[in-house]
């Protein structure tokens, strides 16, 4: 029996603990978490902020209750340091020794150091605590800086609380890392129709005010009468413990791990938002920073920790969401690609649009808004890295077709592939 | 042995009976959009493909769920959703290889087939026997028998 310490109590940490438990490992697992909250999903925080769901609904209920002697969760315990050579962690509650360690320390919101960013009324959004600070502050006119998934969802949530909202994005269109310009334009239109002001190509350079936030300076002017600024300019992996213990970091800033979720240090694994992994489609290094990836990586880290040789397939980033009743989805890489051999196919109408990105005969990205059908088939095609030729071959062979029914609904999109014989 | 709903695509006529009885059984209303089984109609060939949950051994929907509400029942092998906790984000729907997740438009949640406690009404009422509720071994035996019969007729 060995002692295993998991640092964290998020998606990655819990998926690892669950795997230890399910496999019936003889090892003793201790989870350490800084926050004094049971396992909850940050993904539901915008719904809590808007008032759509109650606090209890944030917590993961279907969460295996582990027998005390096997998996123990210690809440409110902050790990200050990992003494790797000594096999110990120093925590706010004393030292603990480990034989193997899993780092699932997650990520932290990026908070730029600009004039005024420390005035009362500046917020980030990552934990239950953050949301409740915002709720207590009771924003009446908020500026949201950054229009990624979190920025947009926060804008919508505040609008639902009858707060005036202005969303500021540095790039030329909103959600620039998730969507191309066309789908993004629809999202912007819907946001604006519902009273959210959207400014693109604008950078926030300063926050005005004496003690509290009063206004926001952008590159071209001032937004007056603002009482709240929410920074949603990205998350960065929380790598301090790993770095100080001597684990290597990747060039994107996450803890470097191999496909078995091992760090550069023997018997130390890492998973979730804190790591830098590779993309399932092209194998390029990425920071996934998404829930499903954190869960899968947690499972892989635990399995390899127990000695099962299971490599990670790589992260396939996808998000689904909804803005005032219109749903959107982004799978894979949808940042317009200028490499030779890449192309896009798209169709759109007044209130819908879809687009897929092709690279080397394979679909590497799919984005859509206001369409419902064939989404999982597209996801399937992308995940399987199937070439379009192969897909067509399956489609025209009745026997193969019956074995790949899940892929068939993608036909409505692939029919638009240039040079496709229809009929 | 875990049983799942098997579909014989050749027998399905697309009559929608399964969807009507499913929605009535689950929701008390004849409304095919709420059925836990979908019919995907191919545009040109006219072939219809019923799509429903295959109770995957390691379900991709469970990995995708942002609220961890999908778990496998250890006895029946059915992948159960604790829908009171669902936030309707639809991440699970996109992740399912069979498009088996159904968006419940009234409740803003995603539901899927739970095999009606082991007695699926769609199978019972399918007028063309296109659906069967069996385990893998039995399915193989049936297929072999069918093939044998066909070879005698021809
Ligand atoms: C508002 C919001 C919306 C989101 N929406 C989506 C979405 O729609 N889809 C999606 O896929 N993802 C979404 N995400 C991202 C998703 O929540 C994360 O990818 C996921 O939670 C990462 O899990 P994790 O376990 O790696 O890290 P975290 O959840 O960050 O957990 C880290 C854990 O480590 C603990 N910890 C860290 N350092 C220490 C220490 N030194 N000592 C003790 N404990 C420590 C923390 O207390 C915490 O429990 C969203 C995130 C936010 C904030
Ligand atoms: S809903 Fe889809 S992914 Fe989930 S168990 Fe059923 S078939 Fe598998
Ligand atoms: S829609 Fe519900 S079941 Fe599906 S991923 Fe979201 S929370 Fe989970």
Coordinates of C-alpha atoms and ligand atoms in Angstrom, one line a residue:
Chain A
X1 CA 0.0 0.0 0.0
X2 CA 1.3 3.4 -0.9
X3 CA 0.3 6.9 -0.1
X4 CA -1.0 9.0 -3.0
X5 CA -1.7 12.7 -2.7
X6 CA -3.9 14.4 -5.2
X7 CA -3.7 18.2 -5.0
X8 CA -7.0 19.7 -6.1
X9 CA -10.7 19.0 -5.9
X10 CA -11.8 19.9 -9.4
X11 CA -12.8 17.9 -12.4
X12 CA -9.4 16.4 -12.9
X13 CA -8.7 15.5 -9.3
X14 CA -12.1 13.9 -8.8
X15 CA -11.9 11.9 -12.0
X16 CA -8.5 10.6 -10.8
X17 CA -9.9 9.7 -7.4
X18 CA -12.9 8.0 -8.9
X19 CA -10.7 5.9 -11.1
X20 CA -8.6 4.8 -8.1
X21 CA -11.8 3.8 -6.4
X22 CA -13.4 2.1 -9.3
X23 CA -10.4 0.0 -10.1
X24 CA -10.2 -1.0 -6.5
X25 CA -6.7 0.2 -5.9
X26 CA -5.1 -0.8 -2.5
X27 CA -3.4 2.6 -2.3
X28 CA -4.4 5.3 0.1
X29 CA -5.5 8.4 -1.6
X30 CA -5.7 11.8 0.0
X31 CA -7.2 14.8 -1.9
X32 CA -6.2 18.3 -0.7
X33 CA -8.2 21.3 -1.7
X34 CA -7.7 25.0 -0.9
X35 CA -11.4 25.8 -1.2
X36 CA -13.8 24.9 1.5
X37 CA -16.4 23.7 -0.9
X38 CA -17.4 20.2 -1.9
X39 CA -16.8 19.3 -5.6
X40 CA -18.7 21.7 -7.8
X41 CA -18.7 22.6 -11.5
X42 CA -17.4 26.1 -12.4
X43 CA -19.2 25.6 -15.8
X44 CA -22.5 26.2 -14.1
X45 CA -21.3 29.5 -12.4
X46 CA -22.8 31.8 -15.0
X47 CA -26.2 30.1 -14.5
X48 CA -25.8 30.7 -10.8
X49 CA -24.9 34.4 -11.4
X50 CA -27.9 34.9 -13.6
X51 CA -30.2 33.4 -11.0
X52 CA -31.2 30.6 -13.4
X53 CA -30.0 27.9 -10.9
X54 CA -29.7 27.8 -7.2
X55 CA -26.4 27.3 -5.3
X56 CA -27.1 23.7 -4.5
X57 CA -27.2 22.9 -8.1
X58 CA -23.6 23.7 -8.6
X59 CA -22.4 20.8 -6.6
X60 CA -21.7 17.5 -8.3
X61 CA -24.3 15.2 -6.7
X62 CA -23.6 12.0 -8.6
X63 CA -20.3 12.0 -7.1
X64 CA -19.1 8.7 -5.7
X65 CA -18.9 8.7 -1.9
X66 CA -15.6 7.0 -1.2
X67 CA -15.0 4.9 1.8
X68 CA -13.0 6.9 4.3
X69 CA -10.1 4.5 4.4
X70 CA -9.5 4.6 0.7
X71 CA -10.1 8.2 -0.5
X72 CA -10.0 11.1 1.9
X73 CA -10.8 14.6 1.0
X74 CA -9.4 17.4 3.1
X75 CA -11.0 20.7 2.4
X76 CA -9.5 24.1 3.2
X77 CA -6.0 22.8 3.1
X78 CA -3.6 24.8 1.0
X79 CA -0.4 23.2 -0.2
X80 CA 2.4 25.7 0.1
X81 CA 5.3 23.6 -1.2
X82 CA 6.1 20.2 -2.6
X83 CA 9.3 18.8 -1.2
X84 CA 10.0 16.4 -4.0
X85 CA 13.3 14.8 -2.8
X86 CA 11.8 14.4 0.7
X87 CA 8.5 13.0 -0.6
X88 CA 6.5 15.5 1.4
X89 CA 4.0 18.3 0.9
X90 CA 3.9 21.3 3.2
X91 CA 0.4 22.4 3.8
X92 CA -1.5 24.9 5.9
X93 CA -2.3 22.0 8.2
X94 CA 1.2 20.5 8.5
X95 CA 3.3 18.1 6.5
X96 CA 2.1 15.0 4.7
X97 CA 4.2 12.4 3.0
X98 CA 3.5 10.8 -0.4
X99 CA 4.9 8.0 -2.5
X100 CA 3.2 9.3 -5.6
X101 CA 1.7 12.7 -6.4
X102 CA -1.0 13.9 -8.8
X103 CA -1.1 17.6 -9.4
X104 CA -4.6 18.8 -10.4
X105 CA -4.1 22.4 -9.4
X106 CA -6.2 23.8 -12.2
X107 CA -6.0 27.3 -13.5
X108 CA -6.3 30.9 -12.4
X109 CA -7.9 33.8 -14.2
X110 CA -5.4 36.2 -15.8
X111 CA -5.5 39.7 -14.1
X112 CA -3.6 42.3 -16.1
X113 CA -1.7 44.9 -14.1
X114 CA -3.1 48.2 -15.5
X115 CA -3.9 51.4 -13.8
X116 CA -7.0 51.0 -11.6
X117 CA -7.2 47.2 -11.9
X118 CA -7.0 47.0 -8.1
X119 CA -9.9 49.4 -7.3
X120 CA -13.0 48.0 -5.6
X121 CA -15.3 46.7 -8.3
X122 CA -12.8 44.7 -10.3
X123 CA -13.6 41.0 -10.4
X124 CA -12.6 37.8 -12.0
X125 CA -14.8 34.7 -12.4
X126 CA -13.6 31.2 -11.5
X127 CA -14.9 30.1 -8.2
X128 CA -18.1 30.2 -6.2
X129 CA -16.5 32.8 -4.0
X130 CA -15.8 35.0 -7.1
X131 CA -19.5 34.8 -8.2
X132 CA -20.7 35.7 -4.7
X133 CA -18.4 38.7 -4.5
X134 CA -20.0 39.9 -7.7
X135 CA -23.5 39.3 -6.5
X136 CA -22.9 41.1 -3.2
X137 CA -21.4 44.1 -5.2
X138 CA -24.7 44.1 -7.1
X139 CA -23.5 45.5 -10.4
X140 CA -25.6 48.1 -12.2
X141 CA -23.3 48.8 -15.1
X142 CA -20.6 46.4 -15.9
X143 CA -17.8 46.2 -18.4
X144 CA -16.6 42.7 -19.3
X145 CA -13.1 42.6 -20.6
X146 CA -12.6 39.7 -23.0
X147 CA -15.2 37.8 -24.9
X148 CA -14.2 34.2 -24.7
X149 CA -16.7 31.6 -23.5
X150 CA -16.5 32.8 -19.9
X151 CA -16.8 36.5 -20.9
X152 CA -19.8 36.0 -23.1
X153 CA -21.6 33.8 -20.6
X154 CA -20.9 36.3 -17.8
X155 CA -22.3 39.1 -20.0
X156 CA -25.5 37.2 -20.7
X157 CA -25.8 36.3 -17.0
X158 CA -25.5 39.9 -15.9
X159 CA -27.9 41.1 -18.5
X160 CA -30.4 38.7 -17.1
X161 CA -29.9 40.4 -13.7
X162 CA -31.0 43.7 -15.4
X163 CA -27.5 45.0 -15.3
X164 CA -26.2 47.2 -18.2
X165 CA -23.4 45.3 -19.8
X166 CA -20.7 46.3 -22.2
X167 CA -18.5 43.5 -23.6
X168 CA -15.1 44.7 -24.8
X169 CA -12.9 42.5 -27.1
X170 CA -9.4 43.3 -28.3
X171 CA -9.7 41.3 -31.5
X172 CA -11.8 42.1 -34.5
X173 CA -14.7 39.8 -33.6
X174 CA -15.9 38.3 -30.4
X175 CA -14.9 34.8 -29.2
X176 CA -12.0 34.9 -31.6
X177 CA -10.4 31.6 -30.4
X178 CA -13.6 29.7 -30.6
X179 CA -15.4 31.0 -33.7
X180 CA -14.7 32.4 -37.1
X181 CA -16.1 35.8 -38.1
X182 CA -19.4 34.6 -39.5
X183 CA -20.7 32.7 -36.5
X184 CA -19.2 35.3 -34.2
X185 CA -21.2 38.0 -36.0
X186 CA -24.5 36.1 -35.3
X187 CA -23.6 35.9 -31.6
X188 CA -22.8 39.6 -31.5
X189 CA -26.1 40.4 -33.2
X190 CA -28.1 38.3 -30.7
X191 CA -26.2 39.9 -27.8
X192 CA -26.9 43.4 -29.1
X193 CA -30.6 42.6 -29.8
X194 CA -30.8 41.7 -26.2
X195 CA -29.3 45.0 -24.9
X196 CA -25.6 44.0 -24.5
X197 CA -23.3 46.6 -25.9
X198 CA -20.4 45.0 -27.8
X199 CA -17.1 46.7 -28.7
X200 CA -14.6 44.9 -30.8
X201 CA -11.1 45.9 -31.8
X202 CA -10.9 47.8 -28.5
X203 CA -8.5 47.4 -25.6
X204 CA -9.1 48.4 -22.0
X205 CA -6.1 50.4 -21.0
X206 CA -7.2 51.7 -17.6
X207 CA -9.9 51.8 -14.9
X208 CA -10.9 55.1 -13.5
X209 CA -12.1 55.9 -10.0
X210 CA -11.0 57.0 -6.6
X211 CA -11.6 54.0 -4.4
X212 CA -14.3 52.3 -6.5
X213 CA -14.5 51.7 -10.2
X214 CA -16.2 54.7 -11.9
X215 CA -15.2 54.4 -15.5
X216 CA -13.2 52.4 -18.0
X217 CA -10.6 53.8 -20.4
X218 CA -10.3 52.1 -23.8
X219 CA -7.8 52.9 -26.5
X220 CA -10.3 55.3 -28.1
X221 CA -12.4 56.8 -25.3
X222 CA -13.9 56.4 -21.9
X223 CA -16.9 54.4 -20.8
X224 CA -18.5 56.5 -18.0
X225 CA -20.6 55.5 -15.0
X226 CA -19.3 52.0 -14.8
X227 CA -19.4 50.4 -11.3
X228 CA -18.0 46.9 -12.2
X229 CA -15.2 45.5 -14.3
X230 CA -15.0 41.8 -14.9
X231 CA -11.8 40.4 -16.3
X232 CA -12.3 37.5 -18.5
X233 CA -9.1 37.7 -20.6
X234 CA -8.2 34.1 -20.1
X235 CA -7.1 31.4 -17.7
X236 CA -3.5 30.4 -17.0
X237 CA -2.4 27.1 -15.6
X238 CA -1.6 27.1 -11.9
X239 CA 1.9 25.7 -12.1
X240 CA 3.6 27.2 -9.1
X241 CA 3.9 24.1 -7.0
X242 CA 5.2 22.0 -10.0
X243 CA 7.7 24.7 -11.1
X244 CA 9.1 25.1 -7.6
X245 CA 9.4 21.3 -7.2
X246 CA 11.5 21.2 -10.4
X247 CA 9.0 19.9 -12.9
X248 CA 9.5 21.2 -16.4
X249 CA 6.9 23.6 -17.9
X250 CA 5.9 23.7 -21.6
X251 CA 6.3 26.7 -23.8
X252 CA 2.6 27.6 -23.5
X253 CA 3.0 27.8 -19.7
X254 CA 1.4 24.6 -18.6
X255 CA 3.1 21.7 -16.7
X256 CA 4.8 19.6 -19.4
X257 CA 3.5 16.0 -19.4
X258 CA 3.8 13.1 -21.7
X259 CA 0.9 11.1 -23.1
X260 CA 0.8 9.2 -19.8
X261 CA 0.3 12.4 -17.8
X262 CA 3.8 12.0 -16.2
X263 CA 5.7 15.1 -15.5
X264 CA 9.5 15.4 -15.7
X265 CA 9.7 14.2 -12.1
X266 CA 9.5 10.4 -11.4
X267 CA 6.2 9.4 -9.7
X268 CA 4.6 12.9 -10.2
X269 CA 1.7 13.1 -12.5
X270 CA -0.4 16.1 -13.5
X271 CA -3.7 16.6 -15.2
X272 CA -6.5 19.1 -16.0
X273 CA -6.2 22.8 -16.5
X274 CA -2.7 23.0 -15.1
X275 CA -1.0 20.9 -17.9
X276 CA 0.0 21.5 -21.4
X277 CA -1.1 18.6 -23.6
X278 CA -1.4 17.9 -27.3
X279 CA -4.2 18.4 -29.7
X280 CA -6.0 15.2 -30.8
X281 CA -6.2 16.4 -34.4
X282 CA -2.7 17.7 -35.3
X283 CA -0.7 16.7 -32.2
X284 CA 0.3 20.3 -31.6
X285 CA 0.8 21.4 -28.0
X286 CA -2.2 23.1 -26.5
X287 CA -3.7 24.2 -23.2
X288 CA -7.1 22.7 -23.3
X289 CA -8.6 24.4 -20.2
X290 CA -11.9 22.5 -20.6
X291 CA -13.9 20.3 -18.4
X292 CA -14.1 17.1 -20.5
X293 CA -10.3 17.2 -21.1
X294 CA -9.7 17.6 -17.4
X295 CA -11.8 14.5 -16.7
X296 CA -10.2 12.4 -19.3
X297 CA -6.7 13.4 -18.2
X298 CA -7.6 12.7 -14.6
X299 CA -8.6 9.2 -15.5
X300 CA -5.4 8.7 -17.6
X301 CA -3.2 10.0 -14.8
X302 CA -4.8 7.6 -12.2
X303 CA -4.6 4.6 -14.5
X304 CA -0.9 5.1 -15.3
X305 CA -0.2 5.9 -11.7
X306 CA -1.6 2.4 -10.9
X307 CA 0.6 0.9 -13.5
X308 CA -1.8 0.4 -16.4
X309 CA -0.2 1.6 -19.6
X310 CA -2.9 3.8 -21.0
X311 CA -1.9 6.8 -23.3
X312 CA -4.0 9.9 -23.7
X313 CA -5.5 10.3 -27.2
X314 CA -5.1 14.1 -27.0
X315 CA -7.5 16.9 -26.4
X316 CA -10.4 17.7 -28.7
X317 CA -11.6 21.1 -27.6
X318 CA -15.3 21.7 -28.0
X319 CA -17.8 23.9 -26.4
X320 CA -21.5 24.1 -26.6
X321 CA -23.6 27.0 -25.4
X322 CA -26.7 29.1 -25.8
X323 CA -27.3 32.8 -26.1
X324 CA -30.9 34.0 -25.5
X325 CA -32.4 30.7 -26.8
X326 CA -30.1 30.2 -29.8
X327 CA -27.6 27.4 -29.4
X328 CA -24.0 27.4 -30.7
X329 CA -21.3 24.8 -30.9
X330 CA -17.6 24.8 -31.7
X331 CA -15.6 21.7 -32.2
X332 CA -11.8 21.5 -32.9
X333 CA -9.9 24.3 -34.6
X334 CA -12.0 27.1 -36.0
X335 CA -9.5 29.8 -36.2
X336 CA -9.2 30.6 -39.9
X337 CA -6.2 28.8 -41.2
X338 CA -4.0 30.1 -44.0
X339 CA -1.8 27.1 -44.5
X340 CA -1.8 25.5 -48.0
X341 CA -4.1 22.5 -48.1
X342 CA -6.7 24.2 -45.9
X343 CA -10.1 25.4 -46.9
X344 CA -13.5 26.1 -45.5
X345 CA -17.1 25.2 -46.5
X346 CA -19.9 27.2 -45.1
X347 CA -23.6 28.1 -45.5
X348 CA -25.7 30.6 -43.7
X349 CA -29.0 32.4 -43.4
X350 CA -30.4 35.3 -41.5
X351 CA -30.4 33.5 -38.2
X352 CA -28.1 30.5 -38.7
X353 CA -24.7 29.6 -39.9
X354 CA -22.4 26.6 -40.1
X355 CA -18.9 26.3 -41.2
X356 CA -16.3 23.5 -41.3
X357 CA -12.6 23.8 -41.7
X358 CA -10.7 21.3 -43.8
X359 CA -7.0 20.5 -43.6
X360 CA -5.3 17.7 -45.6
X361 CA -8.7 16.2 -46.6
X362 CA -9.9 16.0 -43.0
X363 CA -12.3 18.1 -41.2
X364 CA -10.4 19.7 -38.3
X365 CA -13.1 22.1 -37.1
X366 CA -16.8 22.7 -37.1
X367 CA -18.7 25.7 -35.8
X368 CA -22.4 26.4 -36.0
X369 CA -25.1 28.6 -34.6
X370 CA -28.9 28.1 -34.8
X371 CA -28.6 24.6 -36.3
X372 CA -29.5 21.4 -34.4
X373 CA -29.0 18.4 -36.6
X374 CA -26.0 16.3 -37.4
X375 CA -23.8 18.0 -34.7
X376 CA -22.8 14.8 -33.1
X377 CA -22.1 13.2 -36.5
X378 CA -19.7 16.1 -37.2
X379 CA -18.0 15.6 -33.8
X380 CA -17.7 11.9 -34.7
X381 CA -16.1 12.6 -38.0
X382 CA -13.6 15.0 -36.5
X383 CA -12.8 12.8 -33.6
X384 CA -12.2 9.8 -35.9
X385 CA -10.0 11.9 -38.1
X386 CA -11.7 10.5 -41.1
X387 CA -10.9 11.7 -44.6
X388 CA -13.7 13.0 -46.7
X389 CA -13.1 10.3 -49.3
X390 CA -13.4 7.6 -46.7
X391 CA -16.6 9.1 -45.5
X392 CA -18.0 9.1 -49.0
X393 CA -16.9 5.5 -49.4
X394 CA -18.8 4.5 -46.3
X395 CA -21.9 6.4 -47.4
X396 CA -22.0 4.5 -50.7
X397 CA -21.5 1.1 -49.3
X398 CA -24.8 -0.2 -47.7
X399 CA -22.9 -2.7 -45.5
X400 CA -20.5 -0.2 -44.0
X401 CA -23.3 2.3 -43.7
X402 CA -25.2 0.2 -41.3
X403 CA -22.2 0.0 -39.1
X404 CA -21.6 3.8 -39.1
X405 CA -25.1 5.2 -38.7
X406 CA -23.8 7.7 -36.2
X407 CA -21.9 9.4 -39.1
X408 CA -24.7 9.5 -41.6
X409 CA -26.4 12.7 -40.4
X410 CA -23.1 14.6 -41.3
X411 CA -24.2 14.2 -44.9
X412 CA -26.2 17.4 -44.8
X413 CA -23.0 19.3 -44.3
X414 CA -20.7 17.2 -46.5
X415 CA -23.1 17.5 -49.5
X416 CA -21.8 21.0 -49.8
X417 CA -18.2 19.9 -50.1
X418 CA -16.9 21.2 -53.4
X419 CA -16.9 18.7 -56.2
X420 CA -19.4 16.4 -54.5
X421 CA -21.6 14.4 -56.8
X422 CA -25.1 14.7 -55.4
X423 CA -27.6 12.0 -55.9
Chain B
X1 CA -26.0 -9.8 -19.0
X2 CA -26.5 -6.2 -20.2
X3 CA -29.2 -5.8 -22.7
X4 CA -29.5 -3.0 -25.3
X5 CA -32.0 -2.0 -27.9
X6 CA -30.9 -3.4 -31.3
X7 CA -32.2 -2.1 -34.6
X8 CA -32.7 -4.0 -37.8
X9 CA -32.5 -1.1 -40.2
X10 CA -33.8 -3.2 -43.1
X11 CA -37.1 -3.6 -41.2
X12 CA -37.7 0.0 -40.1
X13 CA -40.3 1.7 -42.2
X14 CA -40.1 5.1 -40.4
X15 CA -43.7 4.8 -39.1
X16 CA -42.9 6.8 -35.9
X17 CA -44.8 4.4 -33.7
X18 CA -41.8 4.0 -31.4
X19 CA -41.5 7.7 -30.9
X20 CA -45.2 8.1 -30.2
X21 CA -45.3 5.4 -27.6
X22 CA -42.0 6.5 -26.0
X23 CA -43.1 10.1 -25.6
X24 CA -46.4 9.0 -24.2
X25 CA -44.8 6.6 -21.8
X26 CA -42.2 9.1 -20.6
X27 CA -44.1 12.4 -20.8
X28 CA -47.7 11.4 -20.9
X29 CA -48.2 13.1 -24.3
X30 CA -47.9 12.0 -27.9
X31 CA -45.1 14.3 -29.0
X32 CA -42.3 12.6 -31.0
X33 CA -39.8 15.4 -30.3
X34 CA -39.7 14.3 -26.7
X35 CA -39.1 10.6 -27.5
X36 CA -35.9 9.0 -26.4
X37 CA -35.5 7.5 -29.8
X38 CA -34.9 9.5 -33.0
X39 CA -35.5 8.6 -36.6
X40 CA -32.9 9.9 -39.0
X41 CA -34.2 9.9 -42.5
X42 CA -31.7 9.8 -45.3
X43 CA -32.4 12.5 -47.8
X44 CA -32.2 10.7 -51.1
X45 CA -32.3 7.0 -50.4
X46 CA -35.4 7.1 -48.3
X47 CA -33.8 4.8 -45.7
X48 CA -34.7 5.5 -42.1
X49 CA -32.3 4.9 -39.2
X50 CA -33.6 4.8 -35.7
X51 CA -31.0 6.2 -33.3
X52 CA -31.1 5.5 -29.6
X53 CA -28.7 5.0 -26.7
X54 CA -26.4 2.0 -27.0
X55 CA -25.5 2.1 -23.2
X56 CA -21.8 2.4 -24.0
X57 CA -19.4 0.6 -21.8
X58 CA -17.4 3.7 -21.2
X59 CA -19.8 6.4 -22.3
X60 CA -18.4 9.5 -24.0
X61 CA -21.5 11.4 -22.8
X62 CA -20.5 10.9 -19.2
X63 CA -17.0 12.2 -19.9
X64 CA -18.4 15.2 -21.6
X65 CA -21.1 16.1 -19.0
X66 CA -20.2 19.3 -17.3
X67 CA -22.1 18.3 -14.2
X68 CA -21.1 14.6 -13.9
X69 CA -24.7 13.5 -13.9
X70 CA -24.3 10.5 -16.1
X71 CA -23.3 7.2 -14.5
X72 CA -23.6 3.5 -15.3
X73 CA -26.0 1.4 -13.2
X74 CA -23.8 -1.5 -12.1
X75 CA -26.7 -4.0 -12.3
X76 CA -28.6 -3.2 -15.4
X77 CA -25.7 -1.5 -17.3
X78 CA -28.0 1.4 -18.2
X79 CA -26.4 4.8 -18.3
X80 CA -28.6 6.9 -16.0
X81 CA -28.9 10.6 -15.9
X82 CA -29.8 12.5 -12.8
X83 CA -31.7 15.1 -14.7
X84 CA -32.6 17.3 -11.8
X85 CA -29.0 18.4 -11.9
X86 CA -28.8 18.9 -15.6
X87 CA -28.1 22.5 -16.7
X88 CA -29.0 21.9 -20.4
X89 CA -25.6 22.8 -21.7
X90 CA -25.9 20.0 -24.3
X91 CA -22.2 19.0 -24.2
X92 CA -23.2 15.4 -23.8
X93 CA -25.4 15.5 -26.9
X94 CA -22.5 16.5 -29.2
X95 CA -20.2 13.8 -27.6
X96 CA -22.6 10.9 -28.2
X97 CA -21.4 8.9 -31.3
X98 CA -25.1 7.9 -31.9
X99 CA -26.8 11.2 -31.4
X100 CA -28.8 9.5 -28.7
X101 CA -29.2 12.6 -26.4
X102 CA -32.6 14.2 -26.7
X103 CA -33.0 17.9 -25.8
X104 CA -36.2 18.3 -23.8
X105 CA -37.4 21.6 -25.0
X106 CA -39.9 22.1 -22.2
X107 CA -37.5 21.5 -19.3
X108 CA -34.2 22.6 -20.9
X109 CA -32.4 19.4 -20.1
X110 CA -31.0 16.5 -22.1
X111 CA -32.5 13.0 -21.7
X112 CA -31.7 9.6 -23.2
X113 CA -33.1 6.1 -23.3
X114 CA -33.2 4.3 -19.9
X115 CA -34.7 1.2 -21.4
X116 CA -38.0 1.7 -19.4
X117 CA -36.7 -0.4 -16.4
X118 CA -35.9 -3.3 -18.8
X119 CA -39.1 -3.3 -20.7
X120 CA -38.8 -0.7 -23.5
X121 CA -42.2 0.2 -24.9
X122 CA -40.8 1.1 -28.3
X123 CA -39.7 -2.5 -28.8
X124 CA -43.0 -3.8 -27.6
X125 CA -45.0 -1.7 -30.0
X126 CA -42.8 -1.6 -33.1
X127 CA -45.2 -3.1 -35.7
X128 CA -42.4 -4.3 -37.9
X129 CA -40.2 -5.9 -35.3
X130 CA -37.4 -3.6 -36.3
X131 CA -36.4 -3.2 -32.7
X132 CA -35.2 -5.9 -30.3
X133 CA -34.1 -5.7 -26.7
X134 CA -31.4 -8.3 -26.2
X135 CA -27.8 -8.8 -25.2
X136 CA -25.0 -9.2 -27.6
X137 CA -24.8 -13.0 -27.5
X138 CA -28.4 -13.5 -28.2
X139 CA -28.2 -10.9 -31.0
X140 CA -25.4 -12.9 -32.7
X141 CA -27.4 -16.1 -32.4
X142 CA -30.5 -14.4 -34.0
X143 CA -28.4 -13.1 -36.8
X144 CA -26.9 -16.5 -37.5
X145 CA -30.3 -18.1 -37.5
X146 CA -31.7 -15.4 -39.9
X147 CA -28.8 -15.9 -42.2
X148 CA -29.3 -19.6 -42.1
X149 CA -33.0 -19.3 -42.9
X150 CA -32.3 -16.9 -45.8
X151 CA -29.7 -19.3 -47.3
X152 CA -32.3 -22.1 -47.3
X153 CA -34.9 -20.0 -49.0
X154 CA -32.6 -18.7 -51.8
Ligands
LIG1 C1 -17.2 30.5 -15.5 C2 -16.6 29.3 -16.2 C3 -17.3 28.6 -17.2 C4 -16.8 27.5 -17.8 N1 -17.5 26.9 -18.8 C5 -17.0 25.8 -19.4 C6 -17.7 25.1 -20.4 O1 -18.8 25.5 -20.8 N2 -17.2 24.0 -20.9 C7 -16.0 23.5 -20.5 O2 -15.6 22.4 -21.0 N3 -15.3 24.1 -19.6 C8 -15.7 25.2 -19.0 N4 -15.0 25.8 -18.0 C9 -13.7 25.3 -17.7 C10 -13.7 24.2 -16.6 O3 -14.4 24.6 -15.5 C11 -12.3 23.8 -16.3 O4 -11.6 23.3 -17.4 C12 -12.3 22.6 -15.2 O5 -13.0 23.0 -14.1 C13 -10.8 22.3 -14.9 O6 -10.8 21.4 -13.8 P1 -9.4 21.2 -13.0 O7 -9.7 20.1 -12.1 O8 -8.3 21.0 -13.9 O9 -9.1 22.5 -12.3 P2 -9.9 23.5 -11.2 O10 -11.3 23.3 -11.4 O11 -9.3 24.8 -11.4 O12 -9.5 22.9 -9.8 C14 -8.3 23.1 -9.2 C15 -8.4 22.6 -7.8 O13 -7.1 22.7 -7.2 C16 -7.2 23.3 -5.9 N5 -5.8 23.9 -5.7 C17 -5.0 24.6 -6.5 N6 -3.9 24.9 -5.9 C18 -3.9 24.4 -4.7 C19 -3.0 24.4 -3.6 N7 -1.8 24.9 -3.7 N8 -3.4 23.7 -2.5 C20 -4.6 23.1 -2.4 N9 -5.5 23.1 -3.4 C21 -5.1 23.7 -4.5 C22 -8.3 24.3 -6.0 O14 -8.9 24.6 -4.8 C23 -9.3 23.5 -6.9 O15 -10.0 22.6 -6.1 C24 -15.5 27.0 -17.4 C25 -14.8 27.6 -16.3 C26 -15.4 28.7 -15.7 C27 -14.6 29.4 -14.6
LIG2 S1 -26.1 8.6 -24.7 FE1 -24.7 8.1 -26.4 S2 -22.6 8.2 -25.5 FE2 -24.1 8.1 -23.8 S3 -24.2 5.9 -23.3 FE3 -25.9 6.4 -24.8 S4 -25.0 5.9 -26.8 FE4 -23.3 6.1 -25.4
LIG3 S1 -26.9 18.9 -20.9 FE1 -27.1 18.1 -18.8 S2 -26.5 15.9 -19.0 FE2 -25.7 17.0 -20.9 S3 -23.6 17.6 -20.4 FE3 -24.9 19.4 -19.9 S4 -25.4 19.1 -17.7 FE4 -24.6 17.1 -18.5

